């Protein structure tokens, strides 16, 4: 079946619902014609024209689950939609997933829309203003040498190529895609709203990468762990719409201009945002603006050791997500999430929220911990809730005696070494250096004789605190590590309790053990137990799932003068086992207690 508005012609296989051709301005097909028919994802079994007018056409491709399939397909009905508007240089797509009550349980790990542009035509990739480059060919990968895992390949030209080097936070994914070799045609994916994406604004997703491949990911367990896939119990009913999003094609006349195509794609993104929620999808399951509501308010932070007065939560991320505990939005994936950033006064407004029950969550750069509003939020059609002033009491026991890092849920401020010269990606020489391959090996190379020792009075965390506490290889095995934080106290209140705050940006198969002034103590003062399956160290992420550990330190284990806190990570599964710290703070006892 063909959708054609005179600008773009899109061919879709029936009844499978695979986009097999995109014809545009003399280009017979912008897609890779060599892609195998049996390697195209969810295969529909029914096709229907939902709408066909002078202004738009919408097609539906469905795959319905039946009990007699005996586990060969997932127990969920899937309706793939493709939609084209008059005068548009692109087409839209969305999918409706639905489970009925009584169906068997299953788990969904990944859900994404993938396009494979024509490899003979598209070599230049752009995913952001400073992340764009001429990409290697698939043939280069095939001639290259596989490294520690199959996604990472050392190319014949000496560079490393790895799709995870091009992951992005959900909040930063606006538009990404490919530009033709003559720089006259651009192929882009644009998602104007992240409401249907899993795990909130900090979740990292794959985007475009070598192939060429362009991915629009709605759900994946990358950077969170397979424990947080969509798990459905036997009998559990569920429905969710993913998208819509726009596949946009643009061009420039005469001599090509990559940046002109990129700027135009960003303008189109802004136009799509202004039009959200769309009015044109035919499905009744997609809620238009009159079936949505809004909420606004102001968030204030109270930390008496920062300011006696309330502090406006400038730059706070404030969102609505399914009811849960504080911070549970990081691992929530079945429902929708709606987020905004507070202004300088801490004021926020979240618009176009779907009808439903939510909790209001927030986290504030510069402060540790998670905020959750105590009352449930009910959004109704056309509602405009004014919630007033909200107060977040930041975790605090006493005055700051010392601190390491910046509480921003990332390890980016810490020391990131130069990569091994054998494993360079030239794109990340001057920025985003944590995306280089093999940095986990650099720790052992830089700390050959002993693990990291950080002297609070002398060291600078930007130069002296390594960004990841990972294992080191010894022979054919791996071993854990113990880092030291050395500090001085002018005096100690022996009967008081001090507090060590450890904010973790990411962890993988790790354990954090804390000892104070006794490295050989049989039992640690604190143990996190096994924590994290994010694999952020291997996948070049600088954060994963945020965690905050609050460790009580009895005054009796401290002493006047020199003290040492030992941070041990004893687990040694592989090269990627470890912890990325976000921020550490040692607090004295409350003088008023």
Coordinates of C-alpha atoms in Angstrom, one line a residue:
X1 CA 0.0 0.0 0.0
X2 CA 1.3 3.5 -0.9
X3 CA 0.7 6.8 0.9
X4 CA 1.5 9.7 -1.4
X5 CA 0.8 13.4 -0.9
X6 CA 2.8 14.7 -3.9
X7 CA 5.9 15.5 -1.7
X8 CA 6.6 12.1 -0.2
X9 CA 5.7 8.6 -1.3
X10 CA 5.8 5.9 1.4
X11 CA 5.3 2.2 0.6
X12 CA 4.2 -0.2 3.3
X13 CA 4.0 -4.0 3.0
X14 CA 0.6 -5.6 3.6
X15 CA -0.5 -7.0 5.9
X16 CA 2.8 -7.0 7.8
X17 CA 3.0 -3.2 8.2
X18 CA 6.7 -2.8 7.3
X19 CA 7.9 0.5 5.7
X20 CA 9.7 -0.8 2.7
X21 CA 10.1 2.4 0.6
X22 CA 10.3 6.2 1.0
X23 CA 10.5 8.0 -2.3
X24 CA 11.4 11.7 -2.3
X25 CA 12.4 14.3 -4.9
X26 CA 13.9 11.9 -7.4
X27 CA 15.3 9.5 -4.8
X28 CA 13.6 6.2 -5.5
X29 CA 14.1 4.8 -2.0
X30 CA 15.7 6.5 1.0
X31 CA 15.7 3.2 2.8
X32 CA 18.1 0.2 2.7
X33 CA 16.5 -2.3 0.2
X34 CA 18.9 -5.1 1.3
X35 CA 17.2 -5.5 4.8
X36 CA 15.8 -9.0 5.1
X37 CA 12.0 -9.3 5.1
X38 CA 12.1 -11.6 8.2
X39 CA 14.2 -9.1 10.1
X40 CA 11.8 -6.2 10.5
X41 CA 10.2 -6.7 13.9
X42 CA 6.5 -7.0 14.8
X43 CA 4.7 -8.6 11.8
X44 CA 1.0 -7.6 11.5
X45 CA -1.6 -10.0 10.1
X46 CA -4.4 -7.5 9.3
X47 CA -4.4 -4.3 7.3
X48 CA -7.1 -1.6 7.2
X49 CA -7.6 2.0 5.9
X50 CA -8.8 4.0 8.9
X51 CA -9.1 7.4 7.2
X52 CA -8.8 8.6 3.6
X53 CA -9.6 12.2 2.9
X54 CA -8.1 15.1 0.9
X55 CA -6.3 16.2 4.1
X56 CA -5.0 13.0 5.5
X57 CA -4.7 9.2 5.3
X58 CA -4.3 6.8 8.2
X59 CA -3.5 3.1 7.9
X60 CA -3.7 0.4 10.6
X61 CA -1.7 -2.8 10.8
X62 CA -2.7 -5.1 13.6
X63 CA -1.5 -8.3 15.2
X64 CA -4.0 -9.8 17.6
X65 CA -3.0 -12.3 20.3
X66 CA -4.9 -15.6 20.5
X67 CA -4.6 -18.4 23.2
X68 CA -3.8 -21.0 20.5
X69 CA -0.4 -19.3 19.7
X70 CA 1.1 -21.3 22.6
X71 CA 3.7 -18.7 23.6
X72 CA 5.0 -18.1 20.1
X73 CA 4.0 -14.4 20.3
X74 CA 3.7 -12.0 23.3
X75 CA 0.2 -11.8 24.8
X76 CA -0.6 -8.3 23.7
X77 CA -2.6 -6.8 20.8
X78 CA -0.6 -4.4 18.7
X79 CA -1.9 -1.8 16.3
X80 CA 0.7 0.0 14.2
X81 CA -0.5 3.2 12.7
X82 CA 0.9 5.2 9.8
X83 CA -0.5 8.6 9.0
X84 CA 0.3 11.2 6.3
X85 CA -1.0 14.8 6.0
X86 CA -1.5 17.0 3.0
X87 CA 1.5 19.3 2.4
X88 CA 3.8 17.5 4.9
X89 CA 7.3 16.5 4.1
X90 CA 7.0 13.5 6.3
X91 CA 4.7 10.9 7.9
X92 CA 3.6 10.0 11.4
X93 CA 3.6 6.7 13.2
X94 CA 2.3 5.5 16.5
X95 CA 1.4 2.2 18.1
X96 CA -1.4 1.0 20.4
X97 CA -0.6 -1.8 22.8
X98 CA -3.4 -3.5 24.6
X99 CA -3.8 -6.5 27.0
X100 CA -7.1 -7.9 28.1
X101 CA -7.9 -9.1 31.6
X102 CA -7.2 -12.8 32.0
X103 CA -4.3 -13.0 29.6
X104 CA -1.0 -14.8 30.6
X105 CA 1.9 -12.7 32.0
X106 CA 5.0 -11.8 30.1
X107 CA 7.9 -9.3 30.2
X108 CA 8.7 -6.7 27.6
X109 CA 12.4 -5.6 27.5
X110 CA 12.5 -3.3 24.4
X111 CA 10.1 -1.4 22.3
X112 CA 11.3 0.8 19.5
X113 CA 10.8 2.0 15.9
X114 CA 13.8 1.4 13.7
X115 CA 14.6 2.7 10.3
X116 CA 17.6 1.7 8.2
X117 CA 18.4 4.5 5.7
X118 CA 20.1 3.7 2.4
X119 CA 23.8 3.0 3.2
X120 CA 24.9 4.1 -0.3
X121 CA 23.4 7.5 0.3
X122 CA 23.5 8.4 4.1
X123 CA 26.9 8.6 5.9
X124 CA 26.7 11.7 8.0
X125 CA 24.8 11.5 11.3
X126 CA 23.6 14.2 13.6
X127 CA 22.1 13.6 17.1
X128 CA 22.8 17.0 18.6
X129 CA 24.7 20.2 17.9
X130 CA 28.1 18.9 19.1
X131 CA 27.5 15.2 18.4
X132 CA 27.6 14.9 14.6
X133 CA 30.1 13.2 12.3
X134 CA 30.8 11.1 9.2
X135 CA 30.1 7.6 10.3
X136 CA 31.8 4.4 9.4
X137 CA 30.1 1.9 7.1
X138 CA 28.7 -1.4 8.1
X139 CA 31.4 -3.0 6.0
X140 CA 34.0 -1.2 8.1
X141 CA 32.5 -2.9 11.2
X142 CA 32.6 -6.3 9.5
X143 CA 36.3 -5.9 8.7
X144 CA 37.0 -4.6 12.2
X145 CA 38.0 -6.4 15.4
X146 CA 35.4 -7.1 18.1
X147 CA 36.4 -5.8 21.5
X148 CA 35.1 -6.6 25.0
X149 CA 31.5 -7.0 23.7
X150 CA 30.0 -7.4 20.3
X151 CA 28.7 -3.8 19.9
X152 CA 32.2 -2.3 20.3
X153 CA 34.4 -2.8 17.2
X154 CA 37.9 -1.5 16.5
X155 CA 37.7 -0.3 12.9
X156 CA 40.4 -0.7 10.2
X157 CA 41.2 3.0 10.5
X158 CA 42.0 2.7 14.2
X159 CA 38.8 4.2 15.6
X160 CA 36.3 2.5 17.9
X161 CA 32.6 2.3 16.9
X162 CA 30.0 1.4 19.5
X163 CA 26.3 2.2 19.3
X164 CA 26.2 3.0 23.0
X165 CA 28.5 6.0 22.4
X166 CA 25.5 7.7 20.8
X167 CA 23.0 7.2 23.6
X168 CA 21.2 10.2 25.0
X169 CA 19.0 11.2 28.0
X170 CA 15.3 11.2 27.1
X171 CA 15.1 14.9 28.0
X172 CA 17.7 15.7 25.4
X173 CA 16.4 13.6 22.5
X174 CA 14.7 16.2 20.2
X175 CA 15.5 15.3 16.6
X176 CA 18.2 13.0 15.2
X177 CA 19.0 11.4 11.9
X178 CA 21.1 11.3 8.8
X179 CA 22.3 13.5 5.9
X180 CA 23.0 12.3 2.4
X181 CA 26.6 12.2 1.0
X182 CA 25.9 15.2 -1.2
X183 CA 24.4 17.1 1.8
X184 CA 21.1 17.8 0.0
X185 CA 18.7 15.4 1.8
X186 CA 18.0 14.8 5.5
X187 CA 16.2 11.9 7.1
X188 CA 15.0 12.6 10.7
X189 CA 13.0 11.2 13.5
X190 CA 11.2 13.7 15.7
X191 CA 9.3 13.0 18.9
X192 CA 7.6 16.1 20.3
X193 CA 6.6 14.5 23.6
X194 CA 8.4 12.0 25.8
X195 CA 5.2 11.1 27.7
X196 CA 5.1 7.5 26.5
X197 CA 8.8 6.8 27.2
X198 CA 9.7 4.7 30.2
X199 CA 11.7 5.7 33.3
X200 CA 11.5 9.5 33.1
X201 CA 13.7 12.3 31.7
X202 CA 17.1 11.0 32.7
X203 CA 16.7 7.5 31.1
X204 CA 19.3 7.0 28.4
X205 CA 18.1 5.6 25.1
X206 CA 19.8 4.6 21.8
X207 CA 19.4 7.0 18.9
X208 CA 21.1 6.9 15.5
X209 CA 24.3 4.8 15.0
X210 CA 26.3 3.0 12.4
X211 CA 24.4 1.0 9.8
X212 CA 23.1 3.6 9.1
X213 CA 20.4 3.0 11.7
X214 CA 17.9 5.5 13.2
X215 CA 16.1 4.4 16.3
X216 CA 13.2 5.9 18.2
X217 CA 13.1 4.0 21.5
X218 CA 10.1 4.1 23.9
X219 CA 11.2 1.4 26.3
X220 CA 14.4 -0.4 27.0
X221 CA 16.3 -1.8 30.0
X222 CA 19.6 -0.3 29.0
X223 CA 21.1 1.8 31.8
X224 CA 18.4 0.6 34.3
X225 CA 18.8 -3.2 34.2
X226 CA 16.6 -6.1 33.0
X227 CA 15.0 -6.3 36.5
X228 CA 13.0 -3.3 35.3
X229 CA 11.5 -4.6 32.1
X230 CA 7.7 -4.3 31.8
X231 CA 6.5 -7.2 33.8
X232 CA 2.9 -8.3 33.4
X233 CA 1.3 -10.7 35.8
X234 CA -1.2 -13.4 34.8
X235 CA -4.5 -11.7 34.2
X236 CA -3.2 -8.1 34.2
X237 CA -4.9 -5.8 31.8
X238 CA -3.0 -2.8 30.2
X239 CA -3.1 -0.3 27.4
X240 CA -0.6 2.3 26.2
X241 CA 0.0 4.4 23.2
X242 CA 3.6 4.9 22.0
X243 CA 4.0 8.2 20.0
X244 CA 2.9 9.6 17.7
X245 CA 6.2 10.7 16.2
X246 CA 7.2 12.2 12.9
X247 CA 9.6 10.8 10.3
X248 CA 10.7 14.0 8.6
X249 CA 12.5 14.4 5.3
X250 CA 14.0 17.7 4.1
X251 CA 16.2 19.0 1.3
X252 CA 18.2 22.0 0.1
X253 CA 18.6 23.0 -3.5
X254 CA 21.9 23.3 -5.3
X255 CA 25.1 22.8 -3.2
X256 CA 24.3 20.9 -0.1
X257 CA 24.4 22.4 3.4
X258 CA 24.4 20.0 6.4
X259 CA 23.8 22.6 9.0
X260 CA 21.0 24.2 7.0
X261 CA 19.2 20.8 7.0
X262 CA 19.9 20.4 10.7
X263 CA 18.5 23.8 11.6
X264 CA 15.4 23.1 9.5
X265 CA 14.9 19.8 11.3
X266 CA 15.0 21.6 14.6
X267 CA 12.5 24.2 13.4
X268 CA 10.2 21.3 12.5
X269 CA 10.7 19.9 16.0
X270 CA 9.5 23.2 17.5
X271 CA 6.5 23.2 15.2
X272 CA 5.6 19.7 16.3
X273 CA 5.9 20.7 20.0
X274 CA 3.6 23.6 19.4
X275 CA 1.0 21.3 17.8
X276 CA 1.1 18.8 20.7
X277 CA -1.1 17.0 21.5
X278 CA -2.0 16.4 17.9
X279 CA -5.5 16.8 16.6
X280 CA -5.3 14.5 13.6
X281 CA -4.7 10.9 14.9
X282 CA -7.9 8.9 14.2
X283 CA -7.6 6.5 17.2
X284 CA -10.0 7.4 20.1
X285 CA -7.3 6.0 22.4
X286 CA -5.1 9.1 21.7
X287 CA -6.3 11.9 23.9
X288 CA -6.5 15.4 22.5
X289 CA -6.1 18.6 24.5
X290 CA -9.7 18.7 25.7
X291 CA -9.2 15.3 27.3
X292 CA -6.1 16.4 29.3
X293 CA -5.4 18.6 32.2
X294 CA -2.6 20.6 33.9
X295 CA -1.0 21.3 37.2
X296 CA 1.1 24.2 38.5
X297 CA 2.8 25.3 41.7
X298 CA 6.0 26.3 43.3
X299 CA 8.7 24.2 44.9
X300 CA 10.9 25.4 47.7
X301 CA 13.9 23.7 49.3
X302 CA 14.6 23.9 53.0
X303 CA 18.1 23.2 54.2
X304 CA 19.0 25.2 57.3
X305 CA 22.7 24.8 56.7
X306 CA 22.4 26.4 53.3
X307 CA 20.0 29.1 54.1
X308 CA 17.7 30.0 57.0
X309 CA 15.0 31.0 54.5
X310 CA 13.4 28.7 51.9
X311 CA 15.3 28.4 48.7
X312 CA 13.6 28.6 45.3
X313 CA 14.0 25.2 43.6
X314 CA 15.6 26.7 40.5
X315 CA 16.1 24.2 37.7
X316 CA 14.1 21.4 39.6
X317 CA 12.8 18.6 37.5
X318 CA 9.2 18.2 38.5
X319 CA 7.0 15.5 37.1
X320 CA 3.8 13.4 37.3
X321 CA 4.1 9.6 37.2
X322 CA 2.3 6.5 38.5
X323 CA 1.8 6.4 42.3
X324 CA 4.8 5.0 44.1
X325 CA 7.6 5.8 46.5
X326 CA 9.9 8.8 46.2
X327 CA 12.1 8.3 43.2
X328 CA 10.1 5.4 41.9
X329 CA 9.6 7.2 38.6
X330 CA 13.2 6.1 37.7
X331 CA 12.0 2.5 37.3
X332 CA 8.4 3.0 36.3
X333 CA 7.5 2.0 32.7
X334 CA 3.9 0.9 32.3
X335 CA 2.3 4.3 32.5
X336 CA 2.9 7.8 31.2
X337 CA 5.2 10.5 32.7
X338 CA 5.0 14.3 32.3
X339 CA 7.9 16.5 33.3
X340 CA 9.0 20.1 33.3
X341 CA 11.8 22.2 34.7
X342 CA 11.1 24.9 37.3
X343 CA 12.1 28.5 36.6
X344 CA 14.3 30.7 38.7
X345 CA 11.6 31.2 41.3
X346 CA 10.9 27.5 41.6
X347 CA 7.6 27.9 39.7
X348 CA 6.5 25.0 37.5
X349 CA 3.6 24.1 35.2
X350 CA 3.0 20.7 33.7
X351 CA 0.5 20.8 30.7
X352 CA -1.3 18.3 28.6
X353 CA -1.4 15.6 31.2
X354 CA -3.6 12.6 30.5
X355 CA -6.5 11.8 32.7
X356 CA -5.5 9.6 35.6
X357 CA -4.1 9.2 39.1
X358 CA -0.5 10.3 39.7
X359 CA 2.1 11.3 42.3
X360 CA 4.0 14.5 41.9
X361 CA 7.8 13.9 42.1
X362 CA 10.8 16.2 41.9
X363 CA 14.6 16.3 42.2
X364 CA 16.6 19.5 42.5
X365 CA 20.2 20.0 41.1
X366 CA 22.4 21.0 44.0
X367 CA 20.5 19.0 46.6
X368 CA 20.5 15.3 47.4
X369 CA 17.5 13.0 47.6
X370 CA 14.0 12.8 46.0
X371 CA 10.8 14.8 46.6
X372 CA 7.3 13.3 46.6
X373 CA 4.2 15.3 47.3
X374 CA 2.3 13.5 50.1
X375 CA -1.1 13.7 48.4
X376 CA -2.3 11.8 45.3
X377 CA -3.0 13.9 42.2
X378 CA -6.1 13.3 40.2
X379 CA -6.1 14.8 36.7
X380 CA -9.4 15.2 34.9
X381 CA -10.4 16.5 31.5
X382 CA -9.9 20.3 31.3
X383 CA -8.7 20.6 34.9
X384 CA -6.1 23.2 35.8
X385 CA -4.9 22.4 39.3
X386 CA -3.1 25.0 41.4
X387 CA -1.1 23.2 44.0
X388 CA 0.5 26.2 45.7
X389 CA 3.8 26.1 47.5
X390 CA 5.5 22.8 48.1
X391 CA 8.4 22.3 50.5
X392 CA 11.2 19.8 50.1
X393 CA 13.1 19.2 53.2
X394 CA 16.5 18.2 51.9
X395 CA 18.2 15.4 53.9
X396 CA 20.4 17.0 56.5
X397 CA 21.7 16.0 59.9
X398 CA 24.2 18.7 60.7
X399 CA 26.8 21.0 59.2
X400 CA 28.9 20.0 56.3
X401 CA 32.4 19.0 57.4
X402 CA 33.5 18.1 53.9
X403 CA 31.9 17.2 50.5
X404 CA 33.1 15.7 47.2
X405 CA 31.4 16.4 43.9
X406 CA 28.2 18.1 42.8
X407 CA 24.8 16.7 43.6
X408 CA 23.4 16.5 40.1
X409 CA 22.9 12.7 39.6
X410 CA 26.0 12.4 37.3
X411 CA 29.6 11.6 37.7
X412 CA 30.6 13.9 34.9
X413 CA 32.4 16.4 37.1
X414 CA 35.0 13.9 38.3
X415 CA 38.3 13.0 36.7
X416 CA 37.9 11.3 33.4
X417 CA 41.2 10.1 31.9
X418 CA 42.4 10.2 28.3
X419 CA 41.4 7.0 26.6
X420 CA 43.9 4.4 25.5
X421 CA 45.2 5.8 22.2
X422 CA 44.3 2.5 20.5
X423 CA 40.6 3.0 21.3
X424 CA 39.8 6.5 20.2
X425 CA 36.5 7.9 19.0
X426 CA 37.5 11.3 17.5
X427 CA 34.1 12.8 18.2
X428 CA 34.7 12.7 22.0
X429 CA 38.2 14.1 22.3
X430 CA 37.2 17.5 23.6
X431 CA 33.7 16.9 25.1
X432 CA 31.7 14.0 26.6
X433 CA 35.0 12.2 27.2
X434 CA 33.3 9.6 29.3
X435 CA 31.9 8.1 26.1
X436 CA 35.3 6.8 25.0
X437 CA 35.8 3.1 25.0
X438 CA 37.8 1.2 27.5
X439 CA 38.0 3.7 30.4
X440 CA 37.4 0.9 32.9
X441 CA 40.9 -0.4 32.1
X442 CA 42.5 3.0 32.7
X443 CA 41.8 3.0 36.5
X444 CA 44.2 0.1 37.1
X445 CA 46.7 1.6 34.8
X446 CA 46.7 4.9 36.7
X447 CA 46.6 3.3 40.1
X448 CA 49.1 0.5 39.7
X449 CA 50.4 0.3 43.2
X450 CA 47.5 1.3 45.3
X451 CA 43.8 2.3 45.1
X452 CA 42.6 5.8 45.1
X453 CA 43.4 7.9 48.2
X454 CA 41.6 11.3 48.4
X455 CA 42.9 13.9 50.9
X456 CA 40.0 16.3 51.6
X457 CA 42.3 19.1 52.6
X458 CA 44.5 18.9 49.6
X459 CA 42.8 17.2 46.6
X460 CA 40.4 18.5 44.0
X461 CA 37.6 16.1 42.9
X462 CA 37.8 17.3 39.3
X463 CA 41.4 16.1 39.1
X464 CA 41.8 13.5 41.8
X465 CA 38.5 11.6 42.2
X466 CA 38.2 8.9 39.5
X467 CA 34.8 8.9 37.9
X468 CA 34.1 5.2 38.4
X469 CA 35.2 2.7 41.2
X470 CA 35.4 -0.4 39.0
X471 CA 37.3 -3.6 39.3
X472 CA 40.9 -4.1 38.2
X473 CA 42.2 -7.1 36.3
X474 CA 44.8 -9.4 37.9
X475 CA 45.9 -12.2 35.7
X476 CA 42.7 -13.8 34.3
X477 CA 40.6 -12.6 37.2
X478 CA 39.2 -9.4 38.6
X479 CA 39.5 -7.9 42.0
X480 CA 37.6 -5.3 43.9
X481 CA 39.0 -2.0 45.2
X482 CA 39.0 0.1 48.4
X483 CA 39.1 3.8 48.2
X484 CA 40.2 6.0 51.0
X485 CA 38.9 9.5 52.0
X486 CA 41.3 11.0 54.5
X487 CA 40.2 14.0 56.5
X488 CA 40.9 15.9 59.7
X489 CA 38.6 16.8 62.6
X490 CA 39.4 19.5 65.2
X491 CA 37.4 17.7 67.7
X492 CA 34.9 14.9 68.1
X493 CA 31.6 14.6 70.1
X494 CA 32.0 10.9 71.1
X495 CA 28.3 10.5 72.1
X496 CA 26.9 12.1 69.0
X497 CA 26.1 10.6 65.6
X498 CA 27.7 11.9 62.4
X499 CA 26.3 11.3 59.0
X500 CA 27.9 10.2 55.7
X501 CA 25.7 10.8 52.7
X502 CA 26.7 8.8 49.6
X503 CA 24.7 9.6 46.4
X504 CA 25.4 7.1 43.7
X505 CA 24.9 8.0 40.0
X506 CA 25.1 4.4 38.7
X507 CA 26.1 0.9 39.8
X508 CA 26.4 -2.5 38.2
X509 CA 26.6 -5.8 40.1
X510 CA 28.3 -3.9 42.9
X511 CA 28.3 -3.5 46.7
X512 CA 29.3 -0.5 48.7
X513 CA 30.9 -1.2 52.1
X514 CA 31.8 1.6 54.5
X515 CA 34.4 1.3 57.2
X516 CA 35.8 4.1 59.4
X517 CA 39.4 4.2 60.7
X518 CA 39.7 0.4 60.4
X519 CA 40.2 -1.0 57.0
X520 CA 40.5 -4.5 58.4
X521 CA 37.3 -4.5 60.4
X522 CA 35.5 -7.8 59.8
X523 CA 32.1 -6.2 59.6
X524 CA 31.6 -2.9 57.8
X525 CA 29.8 0.0 59.4
X526 CA 27.5 -0.1 56.4
X527 CA 26.8 -2.4 53.4
X528 CA 24.5 -1.8 50.5
X529 CA 24.3 -5.4 49.6
X530 CA 24.2 -6.1 45.8
X531 CA 23.1 -3.0 44.0
X532 CA 22.5 -2.0 40.4
X533 CA 22.4 -3.7 37.0
X534 CA 22.7 -0.6 34.9
X535 CA 25.9 -1.5 33.0
X536 CA 26.6 2.2 32.6
X537 CA 30.4 1.7 32.8
X538 CA 30.4 -0.5 29.8
X539 CA 27.9 1.5 27.9
X540 CA 29.6 4.9 28.3
X541 CA 26.8 6.3 30.4
X542 CA 27.8 8.7 33.2
X543 CA 24.8 7.9 35.2
X544 CA 22.1 5.2 35.7
X545 CA 19.6 4.7 38.5
X546 CA 20.2 7.2 41.3
X547 CA 20.5 5.9 44.8
X548 CA 21.1 7.7 48.1
X549 CA 22.8 5.9 51.1
X550 CA 22.7 7.6 54.5
X551 CA 25.3 6.1 56.8
X552 CA 25.3 6.7 60.6
X553 CA 28.8 7.1 61.9
X554 CA 29.0 6.9 65.7
X555 CA 31.3 9.6 67.2
X556 CA 33.1 6.9 69.2
X557 CA 34.7 5.5 66.0
X558 CA 36.1 9.0 65.0
X559 CA 39.1 10.7 66.5
X560 CA 40.5 14.2 66.8
X561 CA 43.0 14.8 64.0
X562 CA 43.4 12.4 61.1
X563 CA 40.5 10.1 60.1
X564 CA 40.0 7.7 57.2
X565 CA 36.7 6.5 55.6
X566 CA 37.2 3.3 53.5
X567 CA 34.8 2.8 50.6
X568 CA 35.1 -0.8 49.5
X569 CA 33.6 -2.4 46.4
X570 CA 34.5 -6.1 46.9
X571 CA 32.5 -7.7 44.1
X572 CA 34.4 -8.8 41.0
X573 CA 32.1 -10.3 38.4
X574 CA 33.8 -8.7 35.4
X575 CA 35.5 -5.5 34.1
X576 CA 32.2 -3.5 34.3
X577 CA 31.4 -4.2 37.9
X578 CA 31.5 -1.0 39.9
X579 CA 30.0 2.2 41.2
X580 CA 29.8 5.8 39.8
X581 CA 29.5 8.3 42.7
X582 CA 27.4 11.4 42.3
X583 CA 28.2 13.2 45.5
X584 CA 29.5 12.5 49.0
X585 CA 29.1 14.6 52.1
X586 CA 30.1 14.2 55.7
X587 CA 28.0 16.0 58.3
X588 CA 28.7 16.8 61.9
X589 CA 26.1 16.3 64.6
X590 CA 23.4 18.9 65.0
X591 CA 24.7 21.5 67.5
X592 CA 21.1 21.9 68.9
X593 CA 20.6 18.2 69.6

